Amino acid sequence: MARSGMKQGILAIVAGMLVVSTAHAGGLERSGYNIDLLFDPSDYAAEATATYVNPQRDLENVTDINPANGIGSNGIGGGSTSVRDTESYWAPRIGVKAGLGDSFDCMADYSQPWGAHSNPGKNWMGANDNIETKVESDNYAATCSYKWDLGPGIIRVIGGGFYQEVSGFKDRLVAPAIAVAPLSGIGRLELEGDGWGWRAGIAYEIPEYAMRASLVYNSEVDLDNLSGFIDLTQFAFPTPFGPIRGTKYDVAGSASMPDSLELKVQSGIAPGWLAFGSVKWTDWSQLQVLRFCPATASPLTPCTSLDLLYRDGWTVTGGVGHKFNDQWSGAVSLTWDRGTSTGIGAQTDTWTLGTGVSYTPTENVELRFAGAVGILTSGESGPTTHNGEVFGDEVTYDFDNDFVGAISTSLKVRF
């Protein structure tokens, strides 16, 4: 059966494979959380990873169904009935790990676990629903483990914490453009907030067989201080006395980034061969309708909301890896991610095929390259009732199966 030499080569590429294969999961997930560096057997290690993702979701047969805020991109009927909705993005990660004696290992890392960028633009029939929406995050984490011998292997208990910053904006047509140049009828919601989270887990390893099983829980992050502004200065309210320019005013609300639970298993199955798999649950269903209001709402300072109506996400990955020689290893995987949309939005199931290679020119340096291609499955979006209230009543559209691609590269140095 495989020995520790295989562990160094194949387990490394498996870690890179899981990153690139799940880089476009449901909800607002980009790279999620990853603590694989904690298991590196070296006393000290540093790693940097960059993943590029190119989702190509196209919306078709777009119909503006709410005439109250104008029809089409200009409020009077213009605009395309098909549009590219998604933007490509980078997901970076950097981490360092240190072994503190025979029993303790600790790591610190920076990542961007959450994000989204929808940019259909102004010239489509759904401009009153969305012109551009962008969410970004920064996550700073520290994680440690304590290990001891148990039977033929090693057991670890894992714990840590992280600080998270989340920000974003949304632009949309909020009223028809009127003859008060240069007003355009476009409004913006911009928000930012931060919060703390924690993680806990357990793992069992048998290095002789390159076997590891881990179960890790990551808590939700409460963004109770989520605040920002609504900018309505780009359009005017018509009145009997002439148009009144909109205003810019502060709003506040709350949201929680989701908790998650992930099981990862891997084991040598033959000399030079490894099988691996993972199952992850993410609590996206807590993001339903996020309301943001000023201290005192009025016709000139109304509330607004982000209507997500997400359901929980599930991500399942399985694959095999092979060590070709002392320097080269490779792996292939298949990932299914359950879509989080429930009637509005375009986040349907995703199937992804990933492959990658690991090159170790010396025992202290490792380079990984991975790529993935996938299918964003078809669906439709339209009015949906939630708790007796109708959402998604601005626009309807459908979409076919679309392509998503990703590439990832990383460098690890052990010393």
XYZ file of C-alpha atoms in Angstrom:
415
model
C 0.000 0.000 0.000
C 1.070 3.625 -0.498
C 3.478 5.200 1.960
C 4.256 8.772 3.058
C 5.959 9.592 -0.248
C 2.633 9.274 -1.977
C 1.047 11.426 0.710
C 3.384 14.325 -0.036
C 2.625 14.272 -3.757
C -1.000 13.267 -4.228
C -2.567 14.836 -1.138
C -1.126 18.161 -2.242
C -2.741 18.018 -5.665
C -6.006 16.841 -4.093
C -6.073 20.038 -2.015
C -5.627 22.126 -5.154
C -8.266 20.119 -7.024
C -10.899 20.744 -4.356
C -10.236 24.486 -4.495
C -10.661 24.849 -8.261
C -13.589 22.401 -8.509
C -15.700 24.271 -5.946
C -14.692 27.832 -6.838
C -18.147 28.601 -8.295
C -20.498 27.056 -5.737
C -23.972 28.322 -4.878
C -25.025 31.308 -2.819
C -22.232 33.855 -2.522
C -19.464 31.270 -2.267
C -16.185 31.732 -4.109
C -13.378 29.913 -2.331
C -15.105 29.156 0.978
C -12.959 28.010 3.886
C -9.918 25.747 3.527
C -7.542 24.517 6.259
C -5.688 21.770 4.358
C -2.375 23.543 4.965
C -2.745 22.689 8.668
C -2.098 19.008 7.836
C 1.207 19.593 6.041
C 3.811 17.342 7.763
C 6.599 19.947 7.555
C 7.537 22.002 10.596
C 6.972 25.194 8.597
C 5.204 25.829 5.311
C 3.881 28.793 3.327
C 1.427 28.642 0.446
C -0.084 31.087 -2.060
C -2.953 30.203 -4.418
C -4.734 32.148 -7.163
C -7.884 30.826 -8.846
C -9.520 32.390 -11.907
C -13.164 31.549 -12.619
C -15.094 32.378 -15.792
C -18.847 31.655 -15.498
C -20.846 32.347 -18.663
C -24.487 32.597 -17.608
C -26.699 34.083 -20.357
C -30.267 35.228 -19.639
C -32.808 34.782 -22.443
C -36.424 35.781 -23.214
C -36.283 38.652 -20.739
C -39.634 40.364 -20.055
C -40.171 43.426 -17.866
C -43.417 42.694 -16.000
C -43.593 45.729 -13.686
C -44.634 48.940 -15.462
C -44.676 50.925 -12.182
C -40.982 51.787 -12.493
C -40.824 51.955 -16.254
C -40.517 49.331 -18.955
C -37.157 48.340 -20.374
C -33.754 49.895 -19.933
C -34.916 53.472 -20.553
C -38.282 53.181 -18.836
C -40.232 53.455 -22.075
C -39.701 50.047 -23.665
C -36.117 49.851 -24.932
C -33.600 47.163 -24.066
C -32.302 43.751 -25.085
C -34.191 40.544 -24.302
C -30.935 38.544 -23.897
C -27.801 39.411 -21.940
C -24.640 37.971 -20.346
C -25.237 38.146 -16.582
C -21.965 36.969 -15.017
C -18.437 38.377 -14.725
C -15.181 36.446 -14.320
C -13.214 36.841 -11.091
C -10.065 35.914 -9.153
C -10.100 34.153 -5.773
C -6.746 34.486 -3.929
C -5.554 32.684 -0.806
C -2.326 32.893 1.198
C -1.373 30.985 4.344
C 1.472 29.995 6.656
C 1.726 26.977 8.939
C 4.019 26.171 11.874
C 4.512 23.044 13.920
C 4.827 23.898 17.604
C 6.472 20.871 19.139
C 5.283 17.327 18.521
C 1.586 17.894 19.203
C 0.533 21.389 18.128
C 0.151 22.779 14.605
C -1.120 26.269 13.806
C -1.842 28.174 10.611
C -2.866 31.703 9.658
C -4.429 32.561 6.333
C -6.092 35.272 4.251
C -8.823 34.497 1.713
C -11.892 35.920 -0.021
C -14.515 33.262 0.763
C -17.631 35.109 -0.439
C -18.363 37.191 -3.484
C -20.590 37.774 -6.489
C -20.537 39.939 -9.585
C -23.598 40.199 -11.796
C -23.247 42.839 -14.504
C -25.935 42.674 -17.207
C -25.622 46.447 -17.686
C -28.188 49.149 -18.390
C -29.368 48.125 -21.842
C -31.584 45.128 -21.117
C -35.258 44.643 -20.312
C -34.461 43.720 -16.705
C -32.721 46.982 -15.774
C -35.374 47.638 -13.122
C -34.273 44.393 -11.431
C -30.497 44.701 -11.758
C -27.897 46.734 -13.624
C -24.871 45.646 -11.614
C -24.478 43.831 -8.308
C -21.117 43.150 -6.679
C -20.218 41.558 -3.322
C -16.659 41.243 -1.971
C -15.138 39.820 1.213
C -11.874 39.588 3.127
C -11.279 36.856 5.704
C -8.409 36.696 8.221
C -8.180 33.410 10.128
C -6.064 31.520 12.659
C -6.517 27.781 13.219
C -4.698 25.299 15.452
C -4.837 21.586 16.149
C -3.680 19.277 18.933
C -2.824 15.697 17.952
C -1.940 12.450 19.680
C -1.509 8.783 18.780
C -4.634 6.667 18.715
C -4.518 3.090 17.473
C -2.624 2.824 14.182
C -2.962 6.530 13.432
C -3.201 10.082 14.760
C -6.255 11.969 15.958
C -6.536 15.757 15.945
C -8.889 18.220 17.540
C -9.143 21.473 15.598
C -10.198 24.957 16.633
C -9.846 28.510 15.404
C -11.398 31.855 14.696
C -11.718 34.353 11.860
C -12.539 37.991 11.253
C -14.526 38.863 8.148
C -15.255 42.039 6.211
C -18.060 42.076 3.624
C -19.024 44.908 1.266
C -21.035 45.390 -1.890
C -23.385 47.474 -3.998
C -26.377 47.128 -6.305
C -27.462 49.460 -9.126
C -30.888 49.261 -10.763
C -33.478 51.365 -12.568
C -35.809 52.665 -9.858
C -37.981 54.981 -11.972
C -38.326 56.054 -15.606
C -35.898 58.686 -16.784
C -37.626 62.071 -17.075
C -36.750 65.284 -18.843
C -34.454 66.654 -16.149
C -31.010 66.178 -17.686
C -28.730 64.557 -16.792
C -30.873 62.410 -14.459
C -31.133 58.746 -15.468
C -33.515 57.022 -13.051
C -30.775 54.766 -11.623
C -30.435 54.162 -7.877
C -27.625 52.567 -5.885
C -27.519 50.627 -2.626
C -24.041 50.342 -1.088
C -23.251 48.426 2.120
C -20.404 47.185 4.298
C -20.067 45.311 7.578
C -17.819 42.985 9.551
C -18.006 40.233 12.135
C -16.285 37.308 13.837
C -16.652 33.558 13.468
C -15.135 30.358 14.831
C -14.427 26.812 13.690
C -14.106 23.437 15.384
C -13.409 19.991 14.057
C -11.807 16.599 14.384
C -9.573 14.560 12.085
C -8.055 11.086 12.033
C -4.975 10.173 9.969
C -3.037 7.006 9.181
C 0.040 8.335 7.348
C 1.206 4.853 6.338
C -1.822 4.508 4.056
C -2.198 8.199 3.117
C -5.536 8.042 4.896
C -7.280 11.061 6.421
C -10.847 11.812 7.475
C -11.838 15.229 8.798
C -15.072 16.875 9.901
C -14.969 20.671 10.364
C -17.728 23.102 11.338
C -17.458 26.828 10.537
C -19.809 29.155 12.380
C -21.935 31.869 10.836
C -20.640 35.433 10.873
C -23.182 37.957 12.141
C -22.969 41.280 10.289
C -25.102 43.167 12.807
C -23.432 46.462 11.883
C -24.229 46.193 8.166
C -24.706 49.763 7.006
C -24.304 52.059 4.024
C -26.399 54.354 1.872
C -29.020 54.578 -0.838
C -28.205 57.082 -3.585
C -31.241 58.395 -5.488
C -29.606 61.585 -6.753
C -29.553 60.340 -10.355
C -33.277 60.778 -10.853
C -36.096 63.073 -9.798
C -39.581 62.620 -8.362
C -42.305 64.228 -10.502
C -44.599 66.547 -8.516
C -47.315 69.120 -9.418
C -44.711 71.790 -8.723
C -42.054 70.241 -10.924
C -39.499 67.477 -10.400
C -37.713 67.123 -7.072
C -34.240 65.637 -7.195
C -33.742 62.473 -5.158
C -31.392 62.348 -2.211
C -28.607 60.247 -0.757
C -29.197 58.910 2.757
C -27.835 56.366 5.232
C -29.459 52.981 5.788
C -28.745 50.048 8.100
C -29.715 46.409 8.470
C -28.302 43.025 9.384
C -27.339 39.734 7.766
C -25.318 36.637 8.596
C -22.831 34.874 6.378
C -23.622 31.162 6.576
C -22.280 28.412 8.778
C -21.059 25.220 7.115
C -20.136 21.628 7.883
C -17.692 19.703 5.698
C -16.602 16.061 5.699
C -13.448 15.152 3.747
C -12.130 11.593 3.303
C -9.114 10.288 1.392
C -7.124 7.065 1.396
C -4.540 5.134 -0.554
C -6.203 2.354 -2.549
C -3.188 0.840 -4.365
C 0.524 1.628 -4.703
C 0.701 5.185 -6.052
C -3.098 5.625 -6.106
C -5.422 7.627 -3.870
C -9.208 8.045 -3.724
C -10.778 11.146 -2.204
C -14.162 12.720 -1.628
C -15.967 15.430 0.297
C -19.490 16.478 1.267
C -20.258 20.032 2.380
C -23.457 21.619 3.675
C -23.758 25.424 3.725
C -26.616 27.247 5.445
C -27.512 29.640 2.637
C -31.212 29.418 3.509
C -30.715 32.002 6.257
C -30.298 34.611 3.496
C -33.880 35.264 2.404
C -35.001 38.926 2.308
C -32.463 41.460 3.635
C -34.123 44.803 4.389
C -32.289 48.107 4.738
C -34.002 51.247 6.011
C -33.134 54.775 7.155
C -33.832 55.799 10.730
C -37.070 57.399 9.509
C -38.506 56.314 6.168
C -40.465 58.698 3.927
C -41.415 58.963 0.244
C -38.058 60.655 -0.377
C -36.086 58.167 1.785
C -37.678 54.745 1.254
C -36.449 51.366 2.480
C -35.081 48.775 0.075
C -34.252 45.069 0.195
C -32.027 42.412 -1.325
C -34.319 39.522 -2.237
C -32.286 36.301 -2.327
C -34.635 33.506 -1.154
C -31.717 31.049 -1.041
C -31.987 27.420 0.000
C -29.201 25.430 1.671
C -26.240 24.487 -0.489
C -24.813 20.973 -0.854
C -21.487 20.255 -2.581
C -20.295 16.688 -3.262
C -16.904 15.857 -4.788
C -15.226 12.540 -5.628
C -12.021 11.681 -7.447
C -8.770 9.746 -7.760
C -5.113 10.758 -7.744
C -1.940 9.068 -8.961
C 1.763 9.561 -8.230
C 3.709 9.129 -11.481
C 7.168 9.539 -9.978
C 8.961 11.433 -7.208
C 8.275 14.774 -8.902
C 4.914 14.480 -10.673
C 1.429 13.648 -9.400
C -2.001 14.150 -10.944
C -5.673 13.887 -10.063
C -9.147 14.078 -11.581
C -12.446 14.849 -9.840
C -16.175 15.290 -10.423
C -18.186 17.824 -8.365
C -21.928 18.408 -8.030
C -23.148 21.603 -6.384
C -26.847 22.049 -5.647
C -28.176 25.383 -6.804
C -29.445 27.762 -4.145
C -32.083 29.658 -6.168
C -35.731 28.954 -5.331
C -37.695 30.617 -8.097
C -35.801 33.901 -8.503
C -32.209 34.176 -9.654
C -30.059 31.943 -11.853
C -28.152 29.757 -9.372
C -29.069 26.251 -10.512
C -27.149 22.991 -10.086
C -23.553 22.941 -11.323
C -21.547 19.921 -12.519
C -17.757 20.357 -12.711
C -14.982 18.108 -14.023
C -11.575 19.023 -12.624
C -8.015 17.900 -13.248
C -4.620 18.994 -12.007
C -0.939 18.212 -11.642
C 1.624 18.733 -8.891
C 5.309 19.253 -9.626
C 7.881 18.962 -6.828
C 11.340 19.877 -8.157
C 12.803 19.631 -4.632
C 11.453 18.362 -1.337
C 10.956 21.964 -0.190
C 9.148 23.432 -3.212
C 5.883 22.381 -4.784
C 3.975 23.853 -7.754
C 0.360 22.966 -8.509
C -1.722 23.646 -11.601
C -5.392 22.745 -11.831
C -8.276 23.412 -14.172
C -11.980 22.692 -14.312
C -14.815 22.840 -16.830
C -18.448 22.636 -15.892
C -22.104 23.093 -16.760
C -24.427 25.627 -15.141
C -27.772 23.882 -15.599
C -30.835 25.502 -17.173
C -33.809 27.104 -15.446
C -36.017 30.165 -15.187
C -36.762 33.085 -12.876
C -40.021 34.880 -12.149
C -42.529 35.885 -9.456
C -42.180 33.713 -6.340
C -44.266 33.768 -3.162
C -42.433 33.640 0.182
C -44.282 33.966 3.507
C -47.287 35.353 1.698
C -45.311 38.050 -0.143
C -44.466 38.022 -3.857
C -40.836 38.541 -4.884
C -39.182 38.597 -8.289
C -42.086 40.529 -9.791
C -39.897 42.967 -11.758
C -38.766 40.683 -14.566
C -38.964 37.145 -15.933
C -36.300 35.274 -17.908
C -34.976 31.804 -18.586
C -31.554 30.344 -19.330
C -30.097 27.261 -20.997
C -27.191 25.099 -19.857
C -24.151 27.380 -19.707
C -20.389 26.930 -19.424
C -18.135 27.648 -16.462
C -14.349 27.279 -16.513
C -11.650 27.764 -13.880
C -7.887 27.570 -13.559
C -5.773 27.612 -10.420
C -2.089 27.805 -9.625
C -0.313 27.620 -6.288
C 3.140 27.599 -4.816
C 4.055 25.921 -1.529
C 7.417 26.245 0.208
C 8.398 23.980 3.111
C 11.258 24.741 5.476
